[in-house]
Each structure stands twice: as C-alpha cells, then as structure tokens.
PDB file of C-alpha atoms in Angstrom:
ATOM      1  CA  UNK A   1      21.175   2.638  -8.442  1.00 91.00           C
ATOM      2  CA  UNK A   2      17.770   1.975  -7.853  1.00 95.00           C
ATOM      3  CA  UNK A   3      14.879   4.207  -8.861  1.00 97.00           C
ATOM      4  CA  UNK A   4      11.289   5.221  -8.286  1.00 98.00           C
ATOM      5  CA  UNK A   5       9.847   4.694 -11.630  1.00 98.00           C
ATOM      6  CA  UNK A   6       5.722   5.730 -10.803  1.00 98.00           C
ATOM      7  CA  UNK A   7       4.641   7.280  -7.692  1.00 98.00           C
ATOM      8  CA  UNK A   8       0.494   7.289  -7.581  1.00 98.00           C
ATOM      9  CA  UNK A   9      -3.001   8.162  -5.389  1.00 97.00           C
ATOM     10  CA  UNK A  10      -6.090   6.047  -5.527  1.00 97.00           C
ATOM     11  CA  UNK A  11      -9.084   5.914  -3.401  1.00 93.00           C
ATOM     12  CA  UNK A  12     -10.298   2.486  -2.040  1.00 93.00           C
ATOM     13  CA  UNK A  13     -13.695   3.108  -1.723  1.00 91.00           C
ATOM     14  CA  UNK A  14     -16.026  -0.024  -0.681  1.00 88.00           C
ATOM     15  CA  UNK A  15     -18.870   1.277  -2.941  1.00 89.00           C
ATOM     16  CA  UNK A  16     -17.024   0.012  -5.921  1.00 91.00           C
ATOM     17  CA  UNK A  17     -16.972  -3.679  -4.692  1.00 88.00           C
ATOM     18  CA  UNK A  18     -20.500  -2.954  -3.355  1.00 88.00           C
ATOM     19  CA  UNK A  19     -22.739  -1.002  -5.967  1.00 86.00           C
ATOM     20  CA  UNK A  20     -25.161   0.146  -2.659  1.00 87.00           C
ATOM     21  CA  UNK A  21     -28.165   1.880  -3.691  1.00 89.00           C
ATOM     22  CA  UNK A  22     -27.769   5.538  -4.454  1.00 90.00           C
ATOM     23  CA  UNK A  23     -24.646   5.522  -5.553  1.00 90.00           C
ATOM     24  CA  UNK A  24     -23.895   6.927  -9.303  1.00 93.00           C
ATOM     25  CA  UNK A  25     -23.000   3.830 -11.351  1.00 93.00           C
ATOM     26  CA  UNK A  26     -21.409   6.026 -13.809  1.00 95.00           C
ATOM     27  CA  UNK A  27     -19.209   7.885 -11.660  1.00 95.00           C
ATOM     28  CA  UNK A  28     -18.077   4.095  -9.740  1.00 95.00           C
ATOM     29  CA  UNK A  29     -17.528   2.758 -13.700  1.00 96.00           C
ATOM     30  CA  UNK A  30     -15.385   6.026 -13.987  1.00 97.00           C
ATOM     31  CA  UNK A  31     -13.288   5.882 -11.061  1.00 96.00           C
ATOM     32  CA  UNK A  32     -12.827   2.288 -12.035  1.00 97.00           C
ATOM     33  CA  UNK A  33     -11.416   2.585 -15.192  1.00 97.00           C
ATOM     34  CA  UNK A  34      -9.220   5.498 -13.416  1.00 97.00           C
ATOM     35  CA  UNK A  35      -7.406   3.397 -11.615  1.00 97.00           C
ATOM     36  CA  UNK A  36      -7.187   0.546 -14.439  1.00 98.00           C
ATOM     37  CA  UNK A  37      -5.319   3.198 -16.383  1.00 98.00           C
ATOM     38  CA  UNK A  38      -3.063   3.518 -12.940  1.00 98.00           C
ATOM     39  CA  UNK A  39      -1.867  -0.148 -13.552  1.00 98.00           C
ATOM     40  CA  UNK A  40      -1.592   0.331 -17.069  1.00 98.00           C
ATOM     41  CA  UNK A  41       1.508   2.929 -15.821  1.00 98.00           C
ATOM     42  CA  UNK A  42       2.437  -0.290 -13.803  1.00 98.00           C
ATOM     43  CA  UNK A  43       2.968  -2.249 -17.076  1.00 98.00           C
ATOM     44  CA  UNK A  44       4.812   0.863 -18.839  1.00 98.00           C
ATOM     45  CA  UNK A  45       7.114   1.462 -16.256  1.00 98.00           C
ATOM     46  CA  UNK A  46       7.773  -2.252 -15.057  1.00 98.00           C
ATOM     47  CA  UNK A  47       8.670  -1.911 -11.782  1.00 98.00           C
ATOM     48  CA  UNK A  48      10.694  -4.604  -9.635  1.00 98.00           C
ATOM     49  CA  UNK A  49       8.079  -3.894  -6.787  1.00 98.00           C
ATOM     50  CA  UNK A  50       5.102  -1.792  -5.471  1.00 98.00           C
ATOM     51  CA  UNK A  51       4.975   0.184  -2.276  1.00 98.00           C
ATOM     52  CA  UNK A  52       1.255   0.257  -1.064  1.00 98.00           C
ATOM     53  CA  UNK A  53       0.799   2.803   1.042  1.00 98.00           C
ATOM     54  CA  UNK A  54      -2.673   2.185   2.884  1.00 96.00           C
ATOM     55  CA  UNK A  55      -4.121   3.064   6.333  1.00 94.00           C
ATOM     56  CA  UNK A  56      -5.719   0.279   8.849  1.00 90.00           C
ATOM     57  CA  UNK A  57      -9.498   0.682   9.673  1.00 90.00           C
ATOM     58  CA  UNK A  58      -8.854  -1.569  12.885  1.00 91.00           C
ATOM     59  CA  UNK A  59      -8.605  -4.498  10.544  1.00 90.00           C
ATOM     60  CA  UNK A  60      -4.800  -5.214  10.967  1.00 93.00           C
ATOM     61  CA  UNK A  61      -4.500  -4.010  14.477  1.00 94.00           C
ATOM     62  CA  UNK A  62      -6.983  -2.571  17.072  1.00 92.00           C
ATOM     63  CA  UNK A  63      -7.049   0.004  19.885  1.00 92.00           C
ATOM     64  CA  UNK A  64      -4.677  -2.513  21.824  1.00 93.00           C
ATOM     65  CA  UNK A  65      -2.256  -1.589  19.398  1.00 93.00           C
ATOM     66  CA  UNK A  66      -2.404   1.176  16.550  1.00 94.00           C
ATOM     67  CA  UNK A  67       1.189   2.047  15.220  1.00 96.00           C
ATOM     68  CA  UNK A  68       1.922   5.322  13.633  1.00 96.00           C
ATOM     69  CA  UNK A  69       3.535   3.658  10.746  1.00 98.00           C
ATOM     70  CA  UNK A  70       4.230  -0.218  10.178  1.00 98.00           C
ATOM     71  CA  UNK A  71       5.711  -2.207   7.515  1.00 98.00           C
ATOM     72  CA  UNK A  72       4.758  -5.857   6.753  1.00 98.00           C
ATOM     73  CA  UNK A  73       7.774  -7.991   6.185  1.00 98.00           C
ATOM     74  CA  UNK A  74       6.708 -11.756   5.862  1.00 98.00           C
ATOM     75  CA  UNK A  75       6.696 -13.230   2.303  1.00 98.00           C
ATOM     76  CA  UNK A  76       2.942 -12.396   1.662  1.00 97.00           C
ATOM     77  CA  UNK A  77      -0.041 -10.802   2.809  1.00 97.00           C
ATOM     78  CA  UNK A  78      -3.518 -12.270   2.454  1.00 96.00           C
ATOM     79  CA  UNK A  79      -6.631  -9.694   2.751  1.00 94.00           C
ATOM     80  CA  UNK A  80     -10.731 -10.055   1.424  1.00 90.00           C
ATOM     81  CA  UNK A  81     -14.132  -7.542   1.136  1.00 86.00           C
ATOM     82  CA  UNK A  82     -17.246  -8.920   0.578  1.00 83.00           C
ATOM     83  CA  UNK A  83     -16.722 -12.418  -1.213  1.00 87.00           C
ATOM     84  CA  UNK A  84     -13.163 -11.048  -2.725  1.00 87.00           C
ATOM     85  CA  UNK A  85      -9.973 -12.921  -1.644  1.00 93.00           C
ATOM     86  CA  UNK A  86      -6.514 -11.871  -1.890  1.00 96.00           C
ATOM     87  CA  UNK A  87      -2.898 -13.320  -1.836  1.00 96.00           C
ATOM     88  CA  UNK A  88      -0.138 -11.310  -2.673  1.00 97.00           C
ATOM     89  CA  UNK A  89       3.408 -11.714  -2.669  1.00 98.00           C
ATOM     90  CA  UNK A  90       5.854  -9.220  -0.641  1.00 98.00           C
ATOM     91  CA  UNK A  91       9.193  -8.135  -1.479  1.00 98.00           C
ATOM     92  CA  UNK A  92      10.741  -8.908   1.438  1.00 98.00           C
ATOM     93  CA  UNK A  93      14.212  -8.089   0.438  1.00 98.00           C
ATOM     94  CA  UNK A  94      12.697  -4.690  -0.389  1.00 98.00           C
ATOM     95  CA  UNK A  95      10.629  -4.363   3.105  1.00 98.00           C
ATOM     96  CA  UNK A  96      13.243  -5.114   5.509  1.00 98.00           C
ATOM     97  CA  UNK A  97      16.252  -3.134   3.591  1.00 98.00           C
ATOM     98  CA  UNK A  98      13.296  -0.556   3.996  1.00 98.00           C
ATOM     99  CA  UNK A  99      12.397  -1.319   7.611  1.00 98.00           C
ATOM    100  CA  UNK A 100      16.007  -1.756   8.569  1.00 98.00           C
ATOM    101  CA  UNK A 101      16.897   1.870   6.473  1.00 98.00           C
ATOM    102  CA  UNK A 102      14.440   3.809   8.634  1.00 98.00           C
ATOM    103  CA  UNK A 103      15.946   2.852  11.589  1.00 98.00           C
ATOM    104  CA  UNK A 104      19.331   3.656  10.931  1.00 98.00           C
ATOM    105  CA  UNK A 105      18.141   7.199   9.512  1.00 98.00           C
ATOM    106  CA  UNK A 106      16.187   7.585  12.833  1.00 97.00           C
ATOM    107  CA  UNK A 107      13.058   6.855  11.683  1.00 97.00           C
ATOM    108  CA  UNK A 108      10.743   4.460  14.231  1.00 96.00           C
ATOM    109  CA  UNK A 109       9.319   1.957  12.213  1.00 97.00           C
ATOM    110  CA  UNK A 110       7.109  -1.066  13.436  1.00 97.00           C
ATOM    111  CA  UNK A 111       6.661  -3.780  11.836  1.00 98.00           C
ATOM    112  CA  UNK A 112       4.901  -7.092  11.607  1.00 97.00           C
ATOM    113  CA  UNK A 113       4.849 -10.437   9.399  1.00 97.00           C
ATOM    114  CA  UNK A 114       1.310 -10.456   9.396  1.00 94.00           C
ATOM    115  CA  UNK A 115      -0.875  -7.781   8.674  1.00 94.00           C
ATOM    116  CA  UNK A 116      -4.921  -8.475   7.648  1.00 94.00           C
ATOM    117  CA  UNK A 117      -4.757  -6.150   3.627  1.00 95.00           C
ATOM    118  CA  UNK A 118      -8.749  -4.550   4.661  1.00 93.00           C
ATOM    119  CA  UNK A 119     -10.437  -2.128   1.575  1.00 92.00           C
ATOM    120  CA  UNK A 120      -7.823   0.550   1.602  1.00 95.00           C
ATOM    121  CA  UNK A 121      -5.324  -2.380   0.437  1.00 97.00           C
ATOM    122  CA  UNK A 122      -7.562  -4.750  -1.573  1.00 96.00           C
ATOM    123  CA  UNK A 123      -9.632  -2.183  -3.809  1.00 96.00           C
ATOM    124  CA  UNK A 124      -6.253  -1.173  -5.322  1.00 97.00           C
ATOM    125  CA  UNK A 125      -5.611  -4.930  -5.594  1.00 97.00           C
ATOM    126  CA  UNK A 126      -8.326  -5.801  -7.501  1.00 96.00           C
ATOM    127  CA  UNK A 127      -8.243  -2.491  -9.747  1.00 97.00           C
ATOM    128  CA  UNK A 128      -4.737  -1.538 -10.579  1.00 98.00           C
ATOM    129  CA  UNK A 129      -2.538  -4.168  -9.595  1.00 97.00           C
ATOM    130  CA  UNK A 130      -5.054  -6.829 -10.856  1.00 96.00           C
ATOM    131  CA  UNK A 131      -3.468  -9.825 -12.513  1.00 95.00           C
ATOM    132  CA  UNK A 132       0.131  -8.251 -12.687  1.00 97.00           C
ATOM    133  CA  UNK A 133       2.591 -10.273 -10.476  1.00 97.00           C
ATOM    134  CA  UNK A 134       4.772  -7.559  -9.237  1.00 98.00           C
ATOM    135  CA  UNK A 135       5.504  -8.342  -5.553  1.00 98.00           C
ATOM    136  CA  UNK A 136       4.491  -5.461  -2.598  1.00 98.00           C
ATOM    137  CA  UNK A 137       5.601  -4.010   0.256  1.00 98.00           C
ATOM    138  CA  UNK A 138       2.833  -3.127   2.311  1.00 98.00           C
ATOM    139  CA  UNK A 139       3.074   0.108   4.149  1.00 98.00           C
ATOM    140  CA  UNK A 140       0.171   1.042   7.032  1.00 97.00           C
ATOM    141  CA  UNK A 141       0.050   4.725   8.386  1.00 96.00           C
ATOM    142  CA  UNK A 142      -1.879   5.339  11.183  1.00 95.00           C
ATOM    143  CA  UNK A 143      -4.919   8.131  10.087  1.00 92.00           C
ATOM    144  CA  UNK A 144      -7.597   6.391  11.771  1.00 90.00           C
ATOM    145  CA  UNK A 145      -6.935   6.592  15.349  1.00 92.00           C
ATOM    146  CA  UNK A 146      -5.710   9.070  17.442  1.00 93.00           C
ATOM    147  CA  UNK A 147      -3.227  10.006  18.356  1.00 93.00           C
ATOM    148  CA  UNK A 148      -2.340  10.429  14.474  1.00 94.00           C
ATOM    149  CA  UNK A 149       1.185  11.145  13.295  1.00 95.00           C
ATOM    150  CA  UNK A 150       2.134  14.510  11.905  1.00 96.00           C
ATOM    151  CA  UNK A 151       2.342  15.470   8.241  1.00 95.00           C
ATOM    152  CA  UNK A 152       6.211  16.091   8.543  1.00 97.00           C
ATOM    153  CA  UNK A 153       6.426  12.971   9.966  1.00 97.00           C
ATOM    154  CA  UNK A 154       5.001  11.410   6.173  1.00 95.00           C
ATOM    155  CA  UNK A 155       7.163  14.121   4.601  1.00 97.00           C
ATOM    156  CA  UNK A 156      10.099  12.616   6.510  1.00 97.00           C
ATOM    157  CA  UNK A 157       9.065   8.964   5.757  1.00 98.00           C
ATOM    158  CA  UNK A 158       8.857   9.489   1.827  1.00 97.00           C
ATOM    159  CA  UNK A 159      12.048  11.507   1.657  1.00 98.00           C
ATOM    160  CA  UNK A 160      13.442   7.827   3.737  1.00 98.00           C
ATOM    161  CA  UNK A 161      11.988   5.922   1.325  1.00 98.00           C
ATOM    162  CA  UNK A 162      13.866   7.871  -1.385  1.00 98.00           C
ATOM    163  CA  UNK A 163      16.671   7.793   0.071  1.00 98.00           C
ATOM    164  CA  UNK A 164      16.427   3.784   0.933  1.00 98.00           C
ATOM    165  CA  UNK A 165      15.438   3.117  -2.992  1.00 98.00           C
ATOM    166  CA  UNK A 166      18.320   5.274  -4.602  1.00 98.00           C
ATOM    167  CA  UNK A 167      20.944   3.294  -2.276  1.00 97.00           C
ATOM    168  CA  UNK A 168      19.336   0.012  -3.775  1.00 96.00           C
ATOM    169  CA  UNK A 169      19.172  -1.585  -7.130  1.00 95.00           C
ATOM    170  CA  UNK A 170      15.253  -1.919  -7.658  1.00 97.00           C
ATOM    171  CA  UNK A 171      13.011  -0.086 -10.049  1.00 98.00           C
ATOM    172  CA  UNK A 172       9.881   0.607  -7.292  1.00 98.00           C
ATOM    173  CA  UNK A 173       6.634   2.225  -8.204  1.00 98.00           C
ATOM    174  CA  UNK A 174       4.850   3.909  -4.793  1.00 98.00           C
ATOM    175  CA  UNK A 175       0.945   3.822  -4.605  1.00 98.00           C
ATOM    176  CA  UNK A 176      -0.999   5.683  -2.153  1.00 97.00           C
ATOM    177  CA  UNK A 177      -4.250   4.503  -1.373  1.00 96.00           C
ATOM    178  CA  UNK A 178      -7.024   7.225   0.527  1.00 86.00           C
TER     179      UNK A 178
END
C-alpha cells in the first residue's frame, strides 16, 4: 500500500536567485534555510518520489494553450533562471499510473512529455530538493491565466492523488510550490 509520507508549501520567489536591490538579505537567507529544512524532511521520510506541484508563468505553455491542470510524463524535465540549469529525473511509472488514475476517476487531466520547469519549479530545485536524487512528477495548475480552475476542482485533484498513491506501492512526498 503506498503512502504519502510529507506533504509541503514553499514559495519560489526569483529574488532568492537574484538578490535585487531592496530586498532584505536577511529575510531571503531566512526563507532559504526554510526550505533547506523542507528537504531535510525529504531525507527523514525517504520518499520513492516527489510530486511538485507548481504553476506555469507562460514558460511551459502560452495563451495558445494554458491547461487547467497538466502532468509531465517523459523520463525528465529540464528547466533554468538566471545562469541556473536543471535536469531532473521523472517518475514516470508514478506520472502516468497518476495521469491514467485521474481519468478513470473522472478527472480531465492533460498532459505532456515536455514541459519547460520556469522559477515556481526550479527555486524548489535548487533549495529543497538540491542534491537528493529522488525522481519527480511534475504537476502544473493553471493560476496564471484565466479562465482559472476552481478551488474544488484542487480539492478534488488532491483527494485523486490520494486515492491514486494508497492503490500503489510508493512512499511519495507532495510539495507545493506558490
């Protein structure tokens, strides 16, 4: 029976990759070490993979296309800010049991192979999930451009992803980054 071991918020701001003047080193060093302590909970509960949870700033799709909720399902995702590079592994075995588990509980899912990882992805990479090589499944929700989905429709989605995780035989930890 599989299990969600760590469930977790972060924010992704782009002031802590940037250090812009007027911003409060301190509280940036703070909110750093925050979310260090966040993948600390990572190594104490050791999960089998990590649901990222993130939202698109037009970076992984555009007006042309803007889904309410997507998953990405191809072995990895690659994403950057500033001069930072990332390459992260996916769990696909994990995304499509996930993707393919919505659907049957009647739950519209898109979903994509590709998907660019912007900030709201790649902060949390760099401060929580670091080093650690526990493969993702990358999650977009659409709160960025309208029309947005509705707040029961997340409720709904979480209590699918539940549901999809207890049938299974992973231990998954579920970040949110906003």
């Amino acid at each position: 029976m599989g299990q969600i071991v760590a469930s977790m918020v972060s924010c992704h701001a782009p002031a802590l990759f940037l250090r812009q003047p007027g911003e409060d080193p301190a509280q940036l060093d703070a909110t750093i070490d925050a979310m260090r302590r966040l993948g600390r909970v990572l190594d104490e509960t050791k999960p089998d993979a990590l649901i990222v949870v993130g939202l698109d700033h037009l970076e992984a799709f555009s007006l042309d296309i803007s889904p309410a909720f997507a998953i990405v399902v191809g072995p990895e995702v690659t994403g950057s800010f500033g001069r930072k590079q990332y390459r992260v592994r996916v769990h696909q075995e994990l995304a499509r049991a996930l993707l393919d588990g919505c659907l049957k509980r009647d739950f519209d899912m898109a979903f994509c192979h590709k998907a660019f990882m912007g900030h709201a992805f790649v902060v949390p990479f760099e401060f929580i999930l670091e080093q650690r090589q526990i493969p993702i499944v990358p999650l977009f929700v659409n709160v960025y451009v309208p029309p947005l989905p509705q707040p029961h429709r997340a409720y709904q989605l979480g209590r699918r992803i539940a549901e999809i995780v207890a049938a299974r035989g992973e231990r998954v930890a579920i970040l949110a980054s906003g």
